[in-house]
Short mmCIF file of C-alpha atoms in Angstrom, two decimals:
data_model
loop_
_atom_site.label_atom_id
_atom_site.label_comp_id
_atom_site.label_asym_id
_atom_site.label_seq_id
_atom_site.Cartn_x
_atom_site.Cartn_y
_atom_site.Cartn_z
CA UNK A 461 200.87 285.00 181.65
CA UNK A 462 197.27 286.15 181.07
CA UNK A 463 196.72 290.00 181.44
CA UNK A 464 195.52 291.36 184.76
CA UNK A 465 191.33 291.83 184.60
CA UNK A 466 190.71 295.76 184.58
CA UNK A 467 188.96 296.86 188.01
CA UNK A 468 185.22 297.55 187.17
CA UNK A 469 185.52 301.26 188.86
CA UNK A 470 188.14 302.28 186.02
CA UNK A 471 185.81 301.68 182.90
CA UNK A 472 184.91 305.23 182.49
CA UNK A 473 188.62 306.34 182.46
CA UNK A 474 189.33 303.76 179.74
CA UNK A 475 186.21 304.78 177.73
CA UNK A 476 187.40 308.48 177.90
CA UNK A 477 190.99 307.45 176.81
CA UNK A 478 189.24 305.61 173.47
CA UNK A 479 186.96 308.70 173.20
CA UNK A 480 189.57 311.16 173.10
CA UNK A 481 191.87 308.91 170.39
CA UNK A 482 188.78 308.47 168.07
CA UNK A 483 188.40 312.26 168.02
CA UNK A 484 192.07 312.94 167.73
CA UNK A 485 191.86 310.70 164.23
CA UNK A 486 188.89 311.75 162.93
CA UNK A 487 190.63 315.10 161.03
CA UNK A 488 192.65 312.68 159.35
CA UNK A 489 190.80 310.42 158.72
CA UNK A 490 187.88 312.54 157.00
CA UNK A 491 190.80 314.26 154.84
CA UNK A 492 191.85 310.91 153.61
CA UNK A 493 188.46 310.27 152.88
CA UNK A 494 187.26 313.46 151.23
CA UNK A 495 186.18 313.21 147.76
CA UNK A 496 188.63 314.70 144.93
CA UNK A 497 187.40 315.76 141.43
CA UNK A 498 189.67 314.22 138.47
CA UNK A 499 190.37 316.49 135.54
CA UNK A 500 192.61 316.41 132.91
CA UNK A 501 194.97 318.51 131.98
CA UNK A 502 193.72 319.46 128.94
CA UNK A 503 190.20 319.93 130.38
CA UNK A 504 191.90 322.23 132.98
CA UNK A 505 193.05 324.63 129.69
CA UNK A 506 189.71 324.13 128.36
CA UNK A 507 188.40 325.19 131.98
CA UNK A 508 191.38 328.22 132.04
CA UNK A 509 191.69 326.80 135.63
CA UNK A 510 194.04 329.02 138.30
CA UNK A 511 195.81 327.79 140.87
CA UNK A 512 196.95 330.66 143.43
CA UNK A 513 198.16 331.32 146.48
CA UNK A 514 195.68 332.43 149.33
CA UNK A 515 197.50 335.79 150.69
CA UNK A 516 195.73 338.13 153.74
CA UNK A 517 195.12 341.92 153.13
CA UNK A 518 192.06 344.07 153.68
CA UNK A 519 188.94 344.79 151.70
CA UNK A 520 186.86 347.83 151.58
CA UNK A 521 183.28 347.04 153.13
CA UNK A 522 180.21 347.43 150.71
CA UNK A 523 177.08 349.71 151.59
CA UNK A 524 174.36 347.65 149.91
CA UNK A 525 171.46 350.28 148.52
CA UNK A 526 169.04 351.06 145.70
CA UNK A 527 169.90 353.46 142.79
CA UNK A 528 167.27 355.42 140.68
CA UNK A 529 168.32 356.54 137.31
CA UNK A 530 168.03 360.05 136.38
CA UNK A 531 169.04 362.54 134.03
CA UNK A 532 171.40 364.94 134.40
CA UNK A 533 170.42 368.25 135.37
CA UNK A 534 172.36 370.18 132.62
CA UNK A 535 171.76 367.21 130.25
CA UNK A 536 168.51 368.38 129.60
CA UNK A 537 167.85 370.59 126.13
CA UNK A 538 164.98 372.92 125.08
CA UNK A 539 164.81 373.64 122.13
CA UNK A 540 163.37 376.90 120.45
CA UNK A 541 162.87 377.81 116.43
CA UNK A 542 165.34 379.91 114.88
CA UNK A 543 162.09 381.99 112.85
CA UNK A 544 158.52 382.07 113.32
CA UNK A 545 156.36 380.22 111.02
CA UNK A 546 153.81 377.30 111.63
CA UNK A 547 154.16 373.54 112.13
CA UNK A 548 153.91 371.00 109.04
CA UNK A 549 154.44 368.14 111.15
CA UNK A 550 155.68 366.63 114.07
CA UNK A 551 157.69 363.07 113.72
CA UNK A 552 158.18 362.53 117.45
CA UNK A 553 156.27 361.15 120.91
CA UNK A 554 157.56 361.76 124.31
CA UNK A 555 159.57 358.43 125.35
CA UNK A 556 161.45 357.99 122.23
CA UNK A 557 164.95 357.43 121.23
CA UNK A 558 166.43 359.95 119.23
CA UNK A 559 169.98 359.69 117.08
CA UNK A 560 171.77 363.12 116.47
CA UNK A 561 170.44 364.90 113.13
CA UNK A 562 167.35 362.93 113.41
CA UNK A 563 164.14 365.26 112.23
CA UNK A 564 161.58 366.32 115.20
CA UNK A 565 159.41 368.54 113.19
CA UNK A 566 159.23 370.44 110.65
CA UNK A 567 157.97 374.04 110.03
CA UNK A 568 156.91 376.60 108.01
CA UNK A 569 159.48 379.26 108.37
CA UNK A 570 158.43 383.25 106.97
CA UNK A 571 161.62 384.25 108.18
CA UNK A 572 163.49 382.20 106.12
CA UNK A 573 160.86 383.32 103.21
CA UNK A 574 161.87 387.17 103.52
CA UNK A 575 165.68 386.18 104.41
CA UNK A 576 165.42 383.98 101.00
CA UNK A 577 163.92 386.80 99.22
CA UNK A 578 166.34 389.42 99.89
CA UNK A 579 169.09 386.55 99.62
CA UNK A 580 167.81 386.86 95.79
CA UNK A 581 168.09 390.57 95.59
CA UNK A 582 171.51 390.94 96.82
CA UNK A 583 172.81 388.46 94.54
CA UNK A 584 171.45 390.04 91.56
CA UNK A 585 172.47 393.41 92.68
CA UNK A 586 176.11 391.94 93.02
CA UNK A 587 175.83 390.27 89.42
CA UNK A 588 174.56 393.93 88.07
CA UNK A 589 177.39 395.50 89.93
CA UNK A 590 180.02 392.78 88.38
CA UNK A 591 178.73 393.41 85.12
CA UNK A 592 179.08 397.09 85.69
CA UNK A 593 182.48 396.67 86.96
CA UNK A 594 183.35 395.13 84.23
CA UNK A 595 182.07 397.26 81.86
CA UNK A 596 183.99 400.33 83.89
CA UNK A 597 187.37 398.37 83.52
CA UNK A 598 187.29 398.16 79.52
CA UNK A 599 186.31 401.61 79.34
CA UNK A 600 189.10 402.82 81.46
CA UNK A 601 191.55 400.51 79.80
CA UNK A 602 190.90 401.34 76.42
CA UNK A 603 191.16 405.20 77.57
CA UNK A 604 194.46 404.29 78.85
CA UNK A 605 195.71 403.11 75.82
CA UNK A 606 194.46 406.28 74.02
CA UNK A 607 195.17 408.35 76.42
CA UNK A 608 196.80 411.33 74.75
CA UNK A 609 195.62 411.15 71.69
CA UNK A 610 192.29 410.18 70.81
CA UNK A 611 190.89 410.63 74.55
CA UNK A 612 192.12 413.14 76.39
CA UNK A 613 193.83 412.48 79.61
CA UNK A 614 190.94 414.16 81.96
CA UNK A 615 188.76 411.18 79.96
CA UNK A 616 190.79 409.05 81.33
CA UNK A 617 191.04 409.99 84.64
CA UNK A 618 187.31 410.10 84.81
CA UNK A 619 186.97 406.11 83.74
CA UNK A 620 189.32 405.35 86.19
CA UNK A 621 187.63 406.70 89.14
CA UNK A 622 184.25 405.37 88.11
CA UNK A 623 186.09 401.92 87.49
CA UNK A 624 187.31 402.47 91.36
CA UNK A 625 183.69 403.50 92.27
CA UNK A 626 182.44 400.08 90.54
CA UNK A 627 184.78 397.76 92.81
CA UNK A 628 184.13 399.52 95.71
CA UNK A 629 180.12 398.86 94.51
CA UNK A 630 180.76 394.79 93.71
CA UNK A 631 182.53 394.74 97.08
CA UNK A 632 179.31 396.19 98.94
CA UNK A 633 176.90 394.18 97.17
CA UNK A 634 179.82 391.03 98.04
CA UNK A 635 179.59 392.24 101.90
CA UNK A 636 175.80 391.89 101.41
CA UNK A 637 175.21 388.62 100.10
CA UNK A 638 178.05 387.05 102.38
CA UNK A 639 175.96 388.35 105.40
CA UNK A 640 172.78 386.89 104.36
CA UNK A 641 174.30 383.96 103.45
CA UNK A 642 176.10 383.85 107.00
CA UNK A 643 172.69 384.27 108.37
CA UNK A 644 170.99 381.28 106.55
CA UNK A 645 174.04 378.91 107.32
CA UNK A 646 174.52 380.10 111.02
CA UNK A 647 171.04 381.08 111.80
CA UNK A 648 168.83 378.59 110.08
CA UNK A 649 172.00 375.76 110.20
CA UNK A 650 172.60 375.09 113.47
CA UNK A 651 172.88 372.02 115.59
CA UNK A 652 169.12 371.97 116.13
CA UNK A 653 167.89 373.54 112.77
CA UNK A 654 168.76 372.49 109.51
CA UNK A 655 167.45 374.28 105.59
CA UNK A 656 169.62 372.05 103.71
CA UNK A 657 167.20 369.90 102.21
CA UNK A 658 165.20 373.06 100.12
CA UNK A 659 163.03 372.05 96.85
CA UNK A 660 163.34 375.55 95.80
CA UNK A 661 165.12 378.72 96.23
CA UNK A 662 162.20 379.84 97.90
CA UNK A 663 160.84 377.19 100.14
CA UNK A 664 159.63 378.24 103.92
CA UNK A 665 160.27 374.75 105.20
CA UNK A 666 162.85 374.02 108.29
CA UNK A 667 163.36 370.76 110.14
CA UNK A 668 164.31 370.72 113.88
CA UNK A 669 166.63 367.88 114.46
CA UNK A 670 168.65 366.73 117.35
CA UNK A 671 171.41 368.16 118.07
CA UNK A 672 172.31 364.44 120.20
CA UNK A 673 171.73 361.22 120.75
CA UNK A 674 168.73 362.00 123.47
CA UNK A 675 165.39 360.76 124.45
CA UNK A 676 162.47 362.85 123.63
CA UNK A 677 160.76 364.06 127.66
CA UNK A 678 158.38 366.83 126.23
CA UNK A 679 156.60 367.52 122.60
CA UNK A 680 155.23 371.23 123.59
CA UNK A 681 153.33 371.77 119.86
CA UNK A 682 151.33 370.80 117.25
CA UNK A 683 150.42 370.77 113.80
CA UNK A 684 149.10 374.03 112.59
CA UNK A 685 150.56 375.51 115.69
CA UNK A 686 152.29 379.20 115.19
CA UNK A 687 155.68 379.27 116.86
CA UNK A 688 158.44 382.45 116.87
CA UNK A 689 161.80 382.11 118.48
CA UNK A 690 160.72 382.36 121.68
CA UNK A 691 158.26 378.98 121.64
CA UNK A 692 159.63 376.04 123.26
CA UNK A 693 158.84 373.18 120.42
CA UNK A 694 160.65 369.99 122.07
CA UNK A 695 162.33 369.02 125.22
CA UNK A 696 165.28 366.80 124.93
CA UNK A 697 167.53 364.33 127.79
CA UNK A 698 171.13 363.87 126.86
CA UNK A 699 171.51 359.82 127.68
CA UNK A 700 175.00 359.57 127.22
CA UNK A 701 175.41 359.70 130.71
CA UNK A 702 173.25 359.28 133.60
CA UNK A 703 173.12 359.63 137.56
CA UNK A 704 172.77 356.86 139.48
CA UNK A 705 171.11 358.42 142.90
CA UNK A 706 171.16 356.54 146.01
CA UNK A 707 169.10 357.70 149.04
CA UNK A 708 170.82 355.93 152.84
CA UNK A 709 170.94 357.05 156.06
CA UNK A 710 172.62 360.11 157.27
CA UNK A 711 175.14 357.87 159.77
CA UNK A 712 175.90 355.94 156.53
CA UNK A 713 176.72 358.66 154.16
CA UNK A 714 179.54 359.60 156.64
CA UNK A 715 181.09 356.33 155.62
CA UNK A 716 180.63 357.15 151.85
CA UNK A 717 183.72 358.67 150.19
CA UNK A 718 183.28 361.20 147.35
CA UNK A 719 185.58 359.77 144.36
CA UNK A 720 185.31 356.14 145.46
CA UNK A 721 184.57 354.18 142.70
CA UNK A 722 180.68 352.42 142.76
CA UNK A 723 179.53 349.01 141.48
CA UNK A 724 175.84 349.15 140.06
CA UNK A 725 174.18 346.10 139.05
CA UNK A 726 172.41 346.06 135.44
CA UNK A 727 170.41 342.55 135.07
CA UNK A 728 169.59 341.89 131.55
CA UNK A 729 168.69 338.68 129.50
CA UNK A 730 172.27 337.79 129.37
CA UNK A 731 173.60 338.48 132.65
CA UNK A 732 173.78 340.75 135.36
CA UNK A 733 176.70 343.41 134.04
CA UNK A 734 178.62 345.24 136.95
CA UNK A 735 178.49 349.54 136.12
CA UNK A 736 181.25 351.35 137.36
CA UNK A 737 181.16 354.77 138.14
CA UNK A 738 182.87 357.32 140.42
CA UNK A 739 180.65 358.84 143.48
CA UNK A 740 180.66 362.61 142.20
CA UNK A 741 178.31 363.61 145.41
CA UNK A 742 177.78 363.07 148.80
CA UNK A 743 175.12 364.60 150.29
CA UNK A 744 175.43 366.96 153.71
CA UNK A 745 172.01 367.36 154.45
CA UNK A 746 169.02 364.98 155.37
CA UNK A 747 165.94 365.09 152.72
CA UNK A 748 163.12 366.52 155.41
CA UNK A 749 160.46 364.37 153.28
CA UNK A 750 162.71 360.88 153.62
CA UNK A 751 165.44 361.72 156.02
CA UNK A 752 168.12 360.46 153.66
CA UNK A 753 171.09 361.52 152.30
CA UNK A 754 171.76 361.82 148.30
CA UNK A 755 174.89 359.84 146.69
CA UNK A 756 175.28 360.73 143.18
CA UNK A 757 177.33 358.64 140.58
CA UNK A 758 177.54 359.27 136.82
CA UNK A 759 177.55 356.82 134.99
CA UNK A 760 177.93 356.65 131.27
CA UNK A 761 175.09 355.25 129.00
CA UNK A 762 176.49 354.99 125.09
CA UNK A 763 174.27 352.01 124.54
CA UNK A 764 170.97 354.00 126.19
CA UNK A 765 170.57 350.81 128.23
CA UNK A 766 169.82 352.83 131.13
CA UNK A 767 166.32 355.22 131.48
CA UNK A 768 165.43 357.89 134.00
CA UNK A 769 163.37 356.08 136.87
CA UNK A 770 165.23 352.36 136.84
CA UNK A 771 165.67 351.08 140.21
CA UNK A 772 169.13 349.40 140.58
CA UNK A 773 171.17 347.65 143.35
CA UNK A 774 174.04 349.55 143.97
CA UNK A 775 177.24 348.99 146.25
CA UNK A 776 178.88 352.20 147.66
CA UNK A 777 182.18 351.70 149.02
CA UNK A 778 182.66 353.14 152.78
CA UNK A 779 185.84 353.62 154.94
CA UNK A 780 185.53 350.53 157.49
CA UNK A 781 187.69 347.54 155.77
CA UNK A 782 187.75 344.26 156.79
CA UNK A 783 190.91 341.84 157.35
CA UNK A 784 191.57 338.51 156.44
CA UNK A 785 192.16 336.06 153.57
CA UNK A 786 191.31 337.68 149.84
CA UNK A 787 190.56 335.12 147.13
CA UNK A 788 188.42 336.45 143.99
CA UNK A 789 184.88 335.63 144.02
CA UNK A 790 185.63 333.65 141.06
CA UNK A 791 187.37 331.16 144.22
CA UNK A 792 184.61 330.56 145.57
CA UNK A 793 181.32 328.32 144.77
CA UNK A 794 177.93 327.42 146.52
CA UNK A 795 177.77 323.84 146.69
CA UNK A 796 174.70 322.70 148.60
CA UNK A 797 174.10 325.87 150.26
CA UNK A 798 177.34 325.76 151.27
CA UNK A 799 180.73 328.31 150.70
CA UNK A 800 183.39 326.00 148.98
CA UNK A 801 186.83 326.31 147.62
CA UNK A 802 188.51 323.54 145.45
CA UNK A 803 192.64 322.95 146.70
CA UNK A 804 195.00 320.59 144.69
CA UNK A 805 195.06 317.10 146.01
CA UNK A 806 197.82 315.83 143.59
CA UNK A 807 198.08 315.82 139.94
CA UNK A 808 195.06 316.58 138.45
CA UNK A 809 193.16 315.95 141.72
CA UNK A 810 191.29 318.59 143.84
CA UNK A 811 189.23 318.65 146.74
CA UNK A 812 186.12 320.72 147.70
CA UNK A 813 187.06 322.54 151.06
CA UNK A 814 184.28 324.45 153.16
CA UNK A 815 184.79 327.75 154.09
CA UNK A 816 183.30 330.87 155.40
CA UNK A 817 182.70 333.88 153.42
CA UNK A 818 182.85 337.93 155.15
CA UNK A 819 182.37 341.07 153.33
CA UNK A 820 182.33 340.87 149.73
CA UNK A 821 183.36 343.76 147.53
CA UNK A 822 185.03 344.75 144.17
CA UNK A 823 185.02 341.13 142.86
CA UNK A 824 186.38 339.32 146.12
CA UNK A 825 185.72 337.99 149.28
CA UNK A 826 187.41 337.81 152.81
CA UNK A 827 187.70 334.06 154.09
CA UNK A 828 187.27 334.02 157.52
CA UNK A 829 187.84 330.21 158.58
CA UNK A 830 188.32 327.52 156.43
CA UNK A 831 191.69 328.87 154.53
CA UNK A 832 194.91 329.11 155.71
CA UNK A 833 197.37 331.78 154.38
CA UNK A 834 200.10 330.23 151.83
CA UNK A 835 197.62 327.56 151.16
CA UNK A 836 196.80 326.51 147.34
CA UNK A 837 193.32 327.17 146.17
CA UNK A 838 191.61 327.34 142.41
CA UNK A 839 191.31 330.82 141.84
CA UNK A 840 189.82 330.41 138.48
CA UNK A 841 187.94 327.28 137.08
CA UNK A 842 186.16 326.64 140.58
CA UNK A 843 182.32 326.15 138.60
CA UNK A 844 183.58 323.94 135.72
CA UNK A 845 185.24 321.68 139.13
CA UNK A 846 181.56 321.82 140.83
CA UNK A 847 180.17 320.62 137.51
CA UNK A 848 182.42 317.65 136.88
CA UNK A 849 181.77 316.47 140.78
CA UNK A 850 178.15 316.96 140.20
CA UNK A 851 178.32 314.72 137.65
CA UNK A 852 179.98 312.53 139.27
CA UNK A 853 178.10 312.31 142.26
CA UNK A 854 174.57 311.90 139.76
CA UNK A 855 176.63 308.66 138.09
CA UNK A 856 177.45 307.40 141.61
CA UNK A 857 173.60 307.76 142.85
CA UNK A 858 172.66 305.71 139.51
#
């Protein structure tokens, strides 16, 4: 029996039937179809490819800002002669890099002329009361021996007192000398003076040197300048460690938490390297010039990579945190402007999954569609995946 001819007026029911079917299987369908990137598993070790779990929890949000390197405030040195004399030379220029020791100038020092000078004295008053001393001790010894008979006793007593008087001398003329000498190696040795390297026993010259690794902000003198103690020669920045100051707005800063921990980003030939440093300020009041707030991070700098007045992009870390699925950055990859995350398709098999991307922050990123919680994803490996499918899609085109 043939089938009964459908009325004319019910073709738009029918067509909505097929309509709604064909949509129903197109989910399917396009999974089936998706492409998958092969790799090996020994390309996967190569690769150190990660397959994780994709687990929900919260991420702190990011206050995106710019940072300006400066010194620190007690970081910075001045640094004053220990005599007065005149400048021989000077062997810095504002700007530079200094390593601790390292000459700044040198001087002549008249101080260290009359210091040296009686330095010589008192040494060869203590050798002419050794001598003496010495002299003192065989005479009294000899008496003491004798005593009795060839000297008489009241001799003797005599040589011993002026033995006693001669020890007490060599231990005056001792007390001398040591105090000079404590003088030249605490007053002209020091961590920003240094005599060591006399031609002579009587040479004026001193060197300033730095008493740090530092960069040189201020050269105050001159050759043939006269300085005393009280002349400022050189001004010095410890760079060990920096601040990293970042001006926002005053409803921001309420967000900012003092002893968060703060990424700074450091672009150099090879790379942008992320700085981490704890917030040690948060500003309370408003700068009336700008109307900002101050942050202040320190940030150490053994490598002198960072200068005062770099501008950097920094990323403060605020109270609001957002909710949803955390995968490490390393997850996910831009592949034709779009967010994507590779799942396993079967052995050695992925496939390139679209997702979108929320706040971003300490290395991850909060999936807000796209991922399911529980679901497999490559955690690790995600770029050298992108590569092989590029690849692959370039040999398909040819």
């Amino acid at each position: 029996m043939s089938a009964l001819p459908v009325p004319i007026k019910n073709w738009k029911y029918l067509l909505y039937i097929a309509i709604v079917f064909s949509i129903a299987d197109c989910p399917a369908r396009a999974a089936d179809s998706a492409p998958t990137v092969v790799m090996g598993e020994a390309a996967q070790k190569n690769s150190a490819l990660v397959i994780s779990i994709a687990r929900s929890g919260a991420l702190v949000k990011n206050l995106d800002a710019m940072g300006t390197v400066t010194a620190e405030a007690g970081h910075v040195v001045r640094i004053h002669p220990a005599g007065s004399g005149k400048v021989l030379s000077v062997a810095v220029v504002p700007g530079q890099h200094v390593h601790k020791g390292e000459t700044l100038l040198t001087y002549q020092d008249h101080s260290l002329h009359l210091i040296r000078l009686e330095m010589t004295r008192a040494q060869a008053a203590l050798t002419t009361a050794q001598a003496a001393s010495q002299n003192a001790a065989s005479a009294y010894h000899r008496g003491h021996e004798l005593a009795g008979a060839a000297v008489a006793a009241g001799e003797t007593r005599r040589r011993l007192a002026a033995f006693q008087a001669a020890k007490d001398d060599v231990i005056a003329r001792q007390a001398d000398v040591d105090t000079l000498k404590h003088q030249l190696e605490e007053e002209y040795n020091s961590v920003t003076e240094s005599v060591k390297a006399q031609t002579g026993p009587l040479d004026e010259t001193s060197s300033i040197i730095a008493p740090t690794a530092a960069e040189v902000q201020s050269v105050f003198v001159g050759v043939a300048d006269d300085i005393s103690p009280t002349t400022e020669l050189i001004g010095l920045t410890d760079m060990s460690s920096v601040w990293i100051v970042s001006d926002i707005l005053p409803q921001d800063a309420t967000q900012v938490v003092q002893g968060d921990e703060q990424i700074t980003e450091l672009a150099s030939d090879a790379g942008t390297t992320l700085l981490r440093s704890k917030i040690t300020s948060v500003g309370d009041i408003a700068d009336p010039a700008t109307g900002l707030v101050r942050v202040i991070s320190t940030v150490p700098n053994p490598d002198g990579n960072l200068h005062p007045g770099m501008f950097l992009n920094t990323h403060l870390p605020t109270r609001e945190k957002a909710t949803g699925i955390i995968v490490p950055e390393s997850a996910v990859t831009e592949i034709n402007g779009v967010s994507t995350v590779f799942v396993p398709a079967g052995p050695n098999r992925f496939r390139p999954q679209e997702v979108h991307v929320g706040a971003t922050g300490n290395g991850q990123k909060i999936i807000t569609s796209g991922l399911s919680v529980g679901e497999r994803i490559v955690t690790q490996g995600a770029f050298a995946l992108k590569a092989v499918m590029l690849v692959s899609d370039m040999n398909d085109g040819d």
